[in-house]
Amino acid sequence: MKFKSSVLLLLAYFMLSAASLAQEKPTSPTSHSLADAKQSGALRSRFKGKPVSNATPSVRKATDLKTYRKSIEPLLQNACESCHGEEEQEADFRTDQLNPDLVAGDDEKWWTEVQKVLSNAEMPPADAEVQLSDIERAKIIDWLSMEIQVASNVRRSQKKHSSFRRMTRYEYSYALQDLLGLPYDFGRDLPPETPSPDGFLNSADMLQISTTQLGIYRELARKALVKATVRGERPKPIQYRISMDDVADLMIRDYEEAKQKLEATHETRNTKPEDAKEQLAKLHQKHFKARNSNTHLLNANGDRLLTSYRYHGARYSLKPEEKEVQEPIEDAASEYALIIPPNARHNFDLGNYLPASGTMKLRVKAKRVPHDNTPAGESALPELRVNFGFQPSNNSHTNFPVGSARTVANEDSTWYEWDIHLGEVPRNAYRSSRMGAQPNPTEYVILRNQTGYWWAGSIEVEAIEVVAPWYAQWPPNSHLGIFPEDIETGNVVAAAKRILEPFMSRAWRRSVTDEEVNRKLELFQAILPTCDDNQEAMVEVLATVLSSPNFIYVGLPDATEQPSQLSQLSQSSQPSRFELASKLSMFLWCSIPDRELMDLAASGELAEEHVLLQQVDRMLADPKSERFSKHFVRQWLGLGLLDYLDVDRKTYGDVDAAAIDAMKREPIEMFRHVLGENKSIIDFLHADYTFANQRLARHYDIEGISGNEFQRVRFGPEQQRGGLLTQAGLLAMNSDGKDSNPLKRGIWLLDKILHDPPPPPPPAVPEIDLADPEVLKMTLKERLEDHRSDVACKSCHARIDPWGIAFENYDAVGRWRETIGEKPVDASSKLFNQEELDGVDGLKRYLLENRQDQFVTAMVSKMVSYGLGRPLGFSDRSSIESIASDLRKSGDGLKALIRLAVTSDLFRANQ
């Protein structure tokens, strides 16, 4: 029978006889469902890395070379050296020259590769003259598993790792958001990070800093503090209270002007009265009986008033109220209401009155108007989206989305709100100009019904309110968080110290010494004479706190420890009390610790395992953990590729920005669900559900899903979906926008899912000649097979292509297809170990039955590497396998994985 890795591992654990194994028949791929395969694989799985012999890796410090010479080396010589020996060296690799001493030698990476290909039955190849029996293969793998663990433990005790790094851009933004209490993207002007080979942006190997960047941090910190603090009296806001009668007045004015112009023309030309009457009637029909305009105003008698927008002379510019700001509009009854049909929009020109910074509160009173002829079985709801834009001149304009979409489900009027931060969005550089002049100073808000489906219905807008700058209170909480008391009167130095000490402690994520505080106080007193007031001087000092390595860097030693303690810590495997809190918060919140974490760190309680686990549960239940889900999933799966997806509009015209946004969110929403429910990570390989909004459900041909909010969707067999592998976004980003790409999809699966990336292609690899008419007649699969016939390409493509070919039933945007052109899709392939895959169903079945352990270990490696903020090495392998083994025993829960990672020696160690 064909070798099965999971069966072999049972042999290694229970020493079953070869005869009993030979009697076991492979399971027919159609004999049970994928759910059965998942359960079967879980029951049959035995973790490869767990040692089988009686030796204890943590005690033994040297490689068992005696067993190698006696039992392992002869097997390798017999089975491997004909292709990887003195006479022939395929892939430039020789087993006869490998140093078997994994502890003291330097060939550990090659030995782990040998273990991998033997475990996956990829070597010896099926056409080799000499084959290993199952017993022989088990003996080699058993010895390698044990010795790799021994060597990994020894190397870990000898080698120290460092997670010392600067924050990423997103961590920097979140840290300032949590510290200052503001929602701004403070790190957007920092240079982007370079991903590590594993795809992570928070890897210590990649996060260096330059002197130029230090200057940038200083300026960013000062600007952030200026935004967070205020001075003087509460600024007087401006307020627009726009009823649709106001908008109608502008449109009626257009009609009156057009009417007067037409009447004057008739008078000048002495037009016949009946002709003049007819043309005036047509003008009235156009303006008051509008049927085909993108937006129109509806009045009580059912007339539809034509709406339009042109800047010329600021003719549609609205003015704010001149009186004091009033309470929000509650009763907005008016004769007219604005109707925005699907995929239409309307501009509200706010002129040049908006302030330069601060929050603009936008409130829209609206309701849904259902379509009268909704097709049977179809359901959709309109989505109200907001754009902010401006028109610098009569001939140019720009706008961009702000805030998230609101699903308008109610057929009764409802208020919808957005906070638009004016200092964070592009603004019209000419807004100080006179209205009506050139260049044009105007800015506007655009309301859009970007639904995509005509049967979703229209949005009826009754009123709009705009207030800027808007403050919930004065002074705002962001100011009080920094200046809880007046620093301009009384004992200024004492007040400065009371402000500095807690701010420094929170920003630096540890206790601060008197010496550190006093140095900042000296700086405060030194620059005070050059500043306008005490607050300005303190802002400058706090900017130095936020541009200090103590804030920017993660993993700095605790300066509050005594020198003798620091010396001990540097030699110890235990982190400082505050370092653990910082590592935990950066892992699960991408930010600084909150007060509870800091207090537990200060008392030393956080180091107790039960307290640490309580904090993990608390932090994962906090909304800030959504940052972890977003950034881990984006980096783990490489979702950044979707940011640059460019699909062929002629073929896939309905795949617009909203559809791609939904594709980006789907894996993140699924991850959040699996995490929140502590469901098995095996669901990522196959599950009968996903999370989708109406746009994504439509892409999957799933009925009954309405609105922009993501909701759990159960798949039926007809959808051909399940798990991450068949999610549209992951398939689309691994295409070329026109057709599928088996090579990209295969590499992605090996790298992201199995943590087994293929080597980079050798130089001068021949490309497929698309100018050859014979090649153009081939299917994509046939072209790859032809490409593999080249000796230079065969070895790599034979290991990659079969994985990607299994996805051929999915087109360039991840939709299911049965044919390509006039030919039926052929998604069958054969892996390097001769296992046959019949499409994605066969692929998932193979992973569930034979590669669960590999996927679990890969998932552990990815999670721990992200959590530590550094790449993993050979010395970490034993710990990774230990976590994976414990995870398998506990049921593979995602939350359990995080709990195991945080309480592991890797995370809690000072390295």
Coordinates of C-alpha atoms in Angstrom, one line a residue, residues 13-450:
Y13 CA 4.2 5.1 19.0
F14 CA 2.6 1.7 19.4
M15 CA 5.2 -0.5 17.5
L16 CA 2.5 -2.2 15.4
S17 CA 3.7 -5.0 13.3
A18 CA 4.3 -4.5 9.6
A19 CA 1.9 -7.3 8.8
S20 CA -1.0 -5.5 10.4
L21 CA -0.2 -2.3 8.6
A22 CA 0.0 -4.0 5.3
Q23 CA -3.6 -5.3 5.7
E24 CA -5.0 -1.7 6.1
K25 CA -6.6 -0.4 2.9
P26 CA -6.5 3.3 1.9
T27 CA -9.8 5.1 2.3
S28 CA -11.8 5.7 -0.9
P29 CA -12.0 9.5 -1.4
T30 CA -15.7 9.2 -1.9
S31 CA -16.5 7.0 1.0
H32 CA -17.0 9.7 3.5
S33 CA -17.5 13.5 3.8
L34 CA -14.8 16.0 4.4
A35 CA -16.1 16.4 7.9
D36 CA -15.5 12.7 8.5
A37 CA -12.0 13.1 7.0
K38 CA -11.4 15.9 9.5
Q39 CA -12.5 13.8 12.4
S40 CA -10.7 10.7 11.1
G41 CA -7.4 12.7 10.6
A42 CA -7.7 14.1 14.1
L43 CA -8.2 10.7 15.7
R44 CA -5.4 9.0 13.7
S45 CA -2.9 11.9 14.1
R46 CA 0.0 11.5 16.4
F47 CA 2.4 14.4 16.8
K48 CA 5.6 13.7 14.9
G49 CA 7.9 15.6 17.2
K50 CA 7.0 13.7 20.3
P51 CA 10.0 11.4 21.2
V52 CA 9.3 7.7 21.1
S53 CA 12.4 6.3 22.8
N54 CA 12.8 6.2 26.6
A55 CA 15.4 9.0 26.5
T56 CA 14.5 12.4 27.8
P57 CA 15.6 15.2 25.5
S58 CA 15.8 17.7 28.2
V59 CA 18.3 15.6 30.1
R60 CA 20.5 14.3 27.3
K61 CA 23.1 16.8 26.0
A62 CA 24.7 14.9 23.1
T63 CA 23.6 13.2 19.9
D64 CA 23.1 9.4 20.0
L65 CA 25.7 8.7 17.4
K66 CA 26.0 5.0 18.4
T67 CA 22.5 4.3 17.2
Y68 CA 23.1 6.3 14.1
R69 CA 26.2 4.4 13.1
K70 CA 24.6 1.0 13.9
S71 CA 21.0 1.4 12.6
I72 CA 20.4 4.7 10.7
E73 CA 23.5 5.2 8.5
P74 CA 23.2 1.8 6.7
L75 CA 19.6 2.6 5.8
L76 CA 20.5 6.0 4.4
Q77 CA 23.5 4.5 2.5
N78 CA 21.3 1.9 0.9
A79 CA 18.3 4.1 0.0
C80 CA 19.8 7.5 -0.6
E81 CA 23.4 7.5 -1.8
S82 CA 22.6 6.2 -5.3
C83 CA 21.2 9.7 -6.0
H84 CA 22.7 11.7 -3.1
G85 CA 26.2 10.2 -2.8
E86 CA 29.7 10.3 -4.2
E87 CA 28.7 9.3 -7.7
E88 CA 25.6 11.4 -8.2
Q89 CA 24.3 14.5 -6.3
E90 CA 20.8 15.4 -7.3
A91 CA 19.9 18.9 -6.2
D92 CA 23.5 19.3 -5.1
F93 CA 22.8 17.4 -2.0
R94 CA 24.8 14.5 -0.4
T95 CA 23.6 12.4 2.5
D96 CA 27.0 10.8 2.9
Q97 CA 28.6 14.1 3.9
L98 CA 26.0 15.2 6.5
N99 CA 27.4 15.5 10.0
P100 CA 25.2 13.3 12.1
D101 CA 26.1 15.2 15.3
L102 CA 23.1 17.5 15.4
V103 CA 24.2 19.0 18.7
A104 CA 27.8 20.0 17.8
G105 CA 27.5 19.9 14.0
D106 CA 26.2 22.5 11.5
D107 CA 23.9 20.4 9.3
E108 CA 20.8 20.6 11.4
K109 CA 18.8 22.3 8.7
W110 CA 19.6 19.6 6.2
W111 CA 18.6 16.9 8.7
T112 CA 15.2 18.6 9.3
E113 CA 14.7 18.5 5.5
V114 CA 15.5 14.8 5.5
Q115 CA 13.0 14.3 8.3
K116 CA 10.4 16.2 6.3
V117 CA 10.7 14.4 3.0
L118 CA 10.8 11.0 4.7
S119 CA 7.7 11.8 6.8
N120 CA 5.8 13.0 3.7
A121 CA 6.9 9.9 1.7
E122 CA 8.5 12.2 -0.9
M123 CA 11.8 10.3 -0.7
P124 CA 12.9 7.9 -2.1
P125 CA 11.0 8.8 -5.2
A126 CA 8.5 6.3 -6.5
D127 CA 10.7 5.4 -9.5
A128 CA 13.8 4.7 -7.3
E129 CA 15.3 1.2 -7.5
V130 CA 15.6 1.0 -3.7
Q131 CA 12.7 1.7 -1.5
L132 CA 12.4 2.0 2.3
S133 CA 10.0 -0.3 4.1
D134 CA 7.6 1.2 6.5
I135 CA 9.6 -0.2 9.4
E136 CA 12.9 1.3 8.1
R137 CA 11.3 4.6 7.4
A138 CA 9.8 4.7 10.9
K139 CA 13.2 3.9 12.4
I140 CA 14.9 6.8 10.7
I141 CA 12.1 9.3 11.5
D142 CA 12.0 8.2 15.1
W143 CA 15.8 8.7 15.5
L144 CA 15.7 12.1 13.8
S145 CA 12.7 13.3 15.8
M146 CA 14.5 12.5 19.0
E147 CA 17.8 13.9 18.1
I148 CA 16.4 17.1 16.6
Q149 CA 14.6 17.7 19.9
V150 CA 17.8 17.0 21.9
A151 CA 19.8 19.3 19.7
S152 CA 17.2 22.1 19.8
N153 CA 17.0 22.0 23.6
V154 CA 20.8 22.2 23.9
R155 CA 21.1 25.0 21.3
R156 CA 18.3 26.9 23.1
S157 CA 20.2 26.7 26.4
Q158 CA 23.3 28.0 24.7
K159 CA 21.9 30.7 22.4
K160 CA 20.0 33.8 23.3
H161 CA 17.5 35.5 21.0
S162 CA 16.5 39.1 21.0
S163 CA 13.1 40.6 20.3
F164 CA 14.5 44.1 20.7
R165 CA 13.0 46.1 17.9
R166 CA 11.2 49.3 17.2
M167 CA 7.4 49.4 16.9
T168 CA 5.8 48.9 13.6
R169 CA 3.8 51.8 12.0
Y170 CA 0.5 50.3 13.1
E171 CA 1.8 49.6 16.7
Y172 CA 3.1 53.1 16.9
S173 CA -0.3 54.5 15.9
Y174 CA -2.2 52.2 18.3
A175 CA 0.1 53.1 21.1
L176 CA -0.4 56.8 20.7
Q177 CA -4.2 56.3 20.2
D178 CA -4.4 54.4 23.6
L179 CA -2.0 56.8 25.3
L180 CA -3.6 60.0 24.1
G181 CA -7.2 58.9 23.6
L182 CA -7.5 59.9 20.0
P183 CA -8.4 57.8 16.9
Y184 CA -5.9 59.2 14.5
D185 CA -3.4 57.3 12.3
F186 CA -0.3 58.8 13.9
G187 CA 2.1 56.6 12.0
R188 CA 1.0 57.1 8.5
D189 CA 4.0 59.3 7.6
L190 CA 6.5 56.7 8.8
P191 CA 8.2 54.5 6.2
P192 CA 6.6 51.1 5.5
E193 CA 8.1 48.0 7.0
T194 CA 9.8 45.3 5.0
P195 CA 8.2 41.9 5.6
S196 CA 10.3 39.1 7.1
P197 CA 10.7 35.9 5.1
D198 CA 7.7 34.6 7.1
G199 CA 5.7 37.6 5.9
F200 CA 5.5 39.4 9.3
L201 CA 6.0 43.1 9.7
N202 CA 6.9 43.0 13.4
S203 CA 10.1 40.9 13.0
A204 CA 13.1 42.2 15.0
D205 CA 15.4 41.4 12.1
M206 CA 13.7 43.9 9.9
L207 CA 12.9 46.8 12.3
Q208 CA 16.0 49.0 12.5
I209 CA 16.0 52.7 12.8
S210 CA 18.0 55.6 11.4
T211 CA 18.9 59.0 12.7
T212 CA 16.6 60.5 10.1
Q213 CA 13.8 58.5 11.5
L214 CA 14.5 59.7 15.0
G215 CA 13.9 63.2 13.9
I216 CA 10.6 62.1 12.3
Y217 CA 9.5 60.5 15.5
R218 CA 10.2 63.8 17.4
E219 CA 8.0 65.8 15.0
L220 CA 5.2 63.2 14.9
A221 CA 5.1 63.1 18.7
R222 CA 4.9 66.9 19.0
K223 CA 2.1 67.0 16.4
A224 CA 0.2 64.2 18.2
L225 CA 0.4 66.1 21.5
V226 CA -0.8 69.3 19.9
K227 CA -3.8 67.4 18.6
A228 CA -4.5 65.9 22.0
T229 CA -4.3 69.2 24.0
V230 CA -6.4 72.4 23.8
R231 CA -6.0 76.0 25.0
G232 CA -8.3 78.7 26.1
E233 CA -12.0 78.8 25.7
R234 CA -14.0 76.2 23.8
P235 CA -13.9 77.1 20.1
K236 CA -17.2 78.3 18.6
P237 CA -18.3 75.6 16.1
I238 CA -20.1 76.2 12.9
Q239 CA -23.3 74.3 12.3
Y240 CA -25.2 73.4 9.1
R241 CA -28.8 72.4 9.5
I242 CA -29.8 71.4 6.0
S243 CA -33.3 70.4 5.2
M244 CA -34.1 69.1 1.7
D245 CA -36.2 72.2 1.2
D246 CA -32.9 74.1 1.2
V247 CA -31.6 71.9 -1.5
A248 CA -34.9 72.1 -3.4
D249 CA -34.6 75.9 -3.3
L250 CA -31.3 75.7 -5.2
M251 CA -32.8 73.4 -7.8
I252 CA -35.9 75.6 -8.2
R253 CA -33.6 78.5 -8.7
D254 CA -32.0 76.6 -11.6
Y255 CA -35.4 76.1 -13.1
E256 CA -36.4 79.8 -12.7
E257 CA -33.2 81.0 -14.3
A258 CA -33.6 78.5 -17.2
K259 CA -37.2 79.6 -17.6
Q260 CA -36.3 83.3 -17.7
K261 CA -33.6 82.7 -20.2
L262 CA -35.9 80.7 -22.4
E263 CA -38.7 83.4 -22.2
A264 CA -36.1 86.1 -23.1
T265 CA -35.0 84.1 -26.1
H266 CA -38.6 83.6 -27.3
E267 CA -39.2 87.3 -26.9
T268 CA -36.1 88.3 -28.8
R269 CA -36.8 85.9 -31.6
N270 CA -40.6 86.5 -31.7
T271 CA -41.3 82.8 -31.3
K272 CA -44.9 81.7 -32.0
P273 CA -46.8 81.6 -28.7
E274 CA -47.7 78.0 -29.2
D275 CA -44.1 77.0 -29.7
A276 CA -42.9 79.0 -26.7
K277 CA -45.6 77.4 -24.6
E278 CA -44.6 73.9 -25.8
Q279 CA -40.9 74.5 -25.0
L280 CA -41.7 75.9 -21.5
A281 CA -43.8 72.9 -20.8
K282 CA -40.9 70.6 -21.8
L283 CA -38.6 72.6 -19.5
H284 CA -41.1 72.2 -16.6
Q285 CA -41.4 68.5 -17.3
K286 CA -37.6 68.1 -17.2
H287 CA -37.3 69.9 -13.9
F288 CA -40.4 68.7 -12.0
K289 CA -41.2 65.3 -13.5
A290 CA -37.7 63.9 -13.4
R291 CA -37.5 60.1 -14.0
N292 CA -34.0 59.3 -15.2
S293 CA -31.7 61.5 -13.1
N294 CA -29.3 60.0 -10.7
T295 CA -30.8 61.8 -7.7
H296 CA -34.0 63.8 -7.4
L297 CA -36.1 65.6 -4.8
L298 CA -39.6 64.2 -4.2
N299 CA -42.3 66.5 -2.8
A300 CA -45.7 65.8 -1.3
N301 CA -47.6 65.7 -4.5
G302 CA -45.3 63.1 -6.1
D303 CA -43.4 65.5 -8.4
R304 CA -39.7 64.7 -8.8
L305 CA -37.4 67.7 -9.0
L306 CA -34.3 67.3 -11.1
T307 CA -31.1 67.6 -9.0
S308 CA -27.6 68.4 -10.3
Y309 CA -24.3 69.8 -9.1
R310 CA -22.0 72.3 -10.8
Y311 CA -19.5 74.5 -9.0
H312 CA -19.5 77.5 -11.3
G313 CA -19.6 80.6 -9.2
A314 CA -20.3 78.6 -6.0
R315 CA -23.9 78.4 -7.1
Y316 CA -24.7 75.4 -4.9
S317 CA -22.7 76.4 -1.9
L318 CA -24.6 76.1 1.4
K319 CA -23.9 78.4 4.4
P320 CA -23.8 77.4 8.0
E321 CA -26.1 78.9 10.7
E322 CA -25.0 82.3 11.9
K323 CA -26.6 81.9 15.3
E324 CA -25.3 79.9 18.2
V325 CA -25.1 76.1 17.7
Q326 CA -28.5 74.6 18.5
E327 CA -29.5 71.2 19.7
P328 CA -29.4 68.4 17.1
I329 CA -32.3 68.3 14.7
E330 CA -34.9 65.9 15.7
D331 CA -38.0 67.1 13.8
A332 CA -36.9 67.6 10.3
A333 CA -40.3 67.7 8.5
S334 CA -40.1 69.3 5.1
E335 CA -41.9 69.3 1.8
Y336 CA -39.1 67.7 -0.1
A337 CA -37.0 64.6 0.4
L338 CA -33.9 63.6 -1.5
I339 CA -34.0 60.3 -3.3
I340 CA -30.7 58.5 -4.0
P341 CA -31.2 55.4 -6.2
P342 CA -28.7 52.5 -6.2
N343 CA -25.2 53.5 -7.4
A344 CA -26.1 57.2 -7.4
R345 CA -24.8 60.1 -5.3
H346 CA -25.5 63.7 -4.3
N347 CA -23.0 66.5 -3.4
F348 CA -23.6 68.8 -0.5
D349 CA -21.4 71.8 -1.0
L350 CA -20.2 73.3 2.3
G351 CA -18.2 76.1 0.9
N352 CA -15.0 77.2 2.6
Y353 CA -16.3 77.5 6.1
L354 CA -15.0 74.3 7.7
P355 CA -12.2 74.7 10.3
A356 CA -8.7 73.5 9.5
S357 CA -8.7 70.7 12.1
G358 CA -11.0 69.0 14.7
T359 CA -13.8 66.6 14.4
M360 CA -16.7 67.2 12.0
K361 CA -19.8 65.5 13.2
L362 CA -22.1 64.5 10.3
R363 CA -25.6 63.3 10.9
V364 CA -28.0 62.1 8.2
K365 CA -31.7 61.4 8.6
A366 CA -32.6 58.8 6.1
K367 CA -34.7 55.7 5.4
R368 CA -35.0 52.9 2.8
V369 CA -37.4 53.0 -0.1
P370 CA -37.9 49.4 -1.3
H371 CA -38.0 48.7 -5.0
D372 CA -41.4 47.7 -6.4
N373 CA -40.1 44.9 -8.6
T374 CA -37.6 43.0 -6.6
P375 CA -36.8 39.7 -8.4
A376 CA -37.9 36.5 -6.7
G377 CA -35.3 35.1 -4.4
E378 CA -33.2 38.3 -4.3
S379 CA -32.5 40.3 -1.2
A380 CA -30.3 43.3 -0.7
L381 CA -30.2 46.5 1.3
P382 CA -28.9 49.9 0.3
E383 CA -25.6 51.0 1.8
L384 CA -25.1 54.7 2.7
R385 CA -21.5 55.7 2.2
V386 CA -19.9 59.1 2.7
N387 CA -17.1 60.7 0.7
F388 CA -15.3 64.0 1.5
G389 CA -14.0 66.0 -1.4
F390 CA -13.2 69.4 -2.9
Q391 CA -12.9 71.1 -6.3
P392 CA -9.7 73.2 -6.5
S393 CA -10.8 74.7 -9.7
N394 CA -13.7 74.7 -12.2
N395 CA -11.9 71.9 -14.1
S396 CA -10.6 69.6 -11.4
H397 CA -12.1 67.8 -8.4
T398 CA -11.3 64.9 -6.0
N399 CA -13.1 62.9 -3.3
F400 CA -12.4 59.9 -1.1
P401 CA -14.3 57.7 1.3
V402 CA -14.5 58.5 5.0
G403 CA -15.9 56.4 7.7
S404 CA -17.6 53.0 7.2
A405 CA -20.8 52.3 5.3
R406 CA -24.1 52.3 7.1
T407 CA -26.8 49.7 6.0
V408 CA -30.1 51.5 5.6
A409 CA -32.5 48.8 6.6
N410 CA -35.3 50.8 8.2
E411 CA -38.3 52.0 6.3
D412 CA -38.8 54.6 9.0
S413 CA -36.5 57.6 9.3
T414 CA -33.3 56.9 11.3
W415 CA -30.3 59.1 12.1
Y416 CA -26.9 57.9 10.9
E417 CA -23.7 59.5 12.2
W418 CA -20.1 59.8 11.2
D419 CA -17.1 61.5 12.8
I420 CA -14.8 62.9 10.1
H421 CA -11.4 64.2 11.5
L422 CA -10.6 67.2 9.4
G423 CA -7.0 67.3 10.3
E424 CA -6.5 63.7 9.1
V425 CA -8.0 64.0 5.5
P426 CA -6.7 65.8 2.4
R427 CA -8.1 69.4 2.3
N428 CA -8.5 72.0 -0.4
A429 CA -5.4 74.1 -0.3
Y430 CA -7.3 77.1 -1.7
R431 CA -10.1 77.2 0.9
S432 CA -9.0 80.6 2.2
S433 CA -10.0 82.1 -1.2
R434 CA -13.2 84.0 -1.8
M435 CA -16.2 81.9 -2.7
G436 CA -16.9 82.0 -6.4
A437 CA -13.3 82.9 -7.3
Q438 CA -10.6 80.8 -9.0
P439 CA -8.9 78.7 -7.7
N440 CA -12.1 77.2 -6.2
P441 CA -12.1 77.1 -2.3
T442 CA -15.1 74.8 -1.9
E443 CA -15.3 71.5 0.0
Y444 CA -18.2 69.1 0.0
V445 CA -19.7 65.9 1.5
I446 CA -21.0 63.3 -0.9
L447 CA -23.7 60.8 0.1
R448 CA -23.6 57.6 -2.0
N449 CA -26.0 54.7 -2.3
Q450 CA -23.2 52.3 -3.3

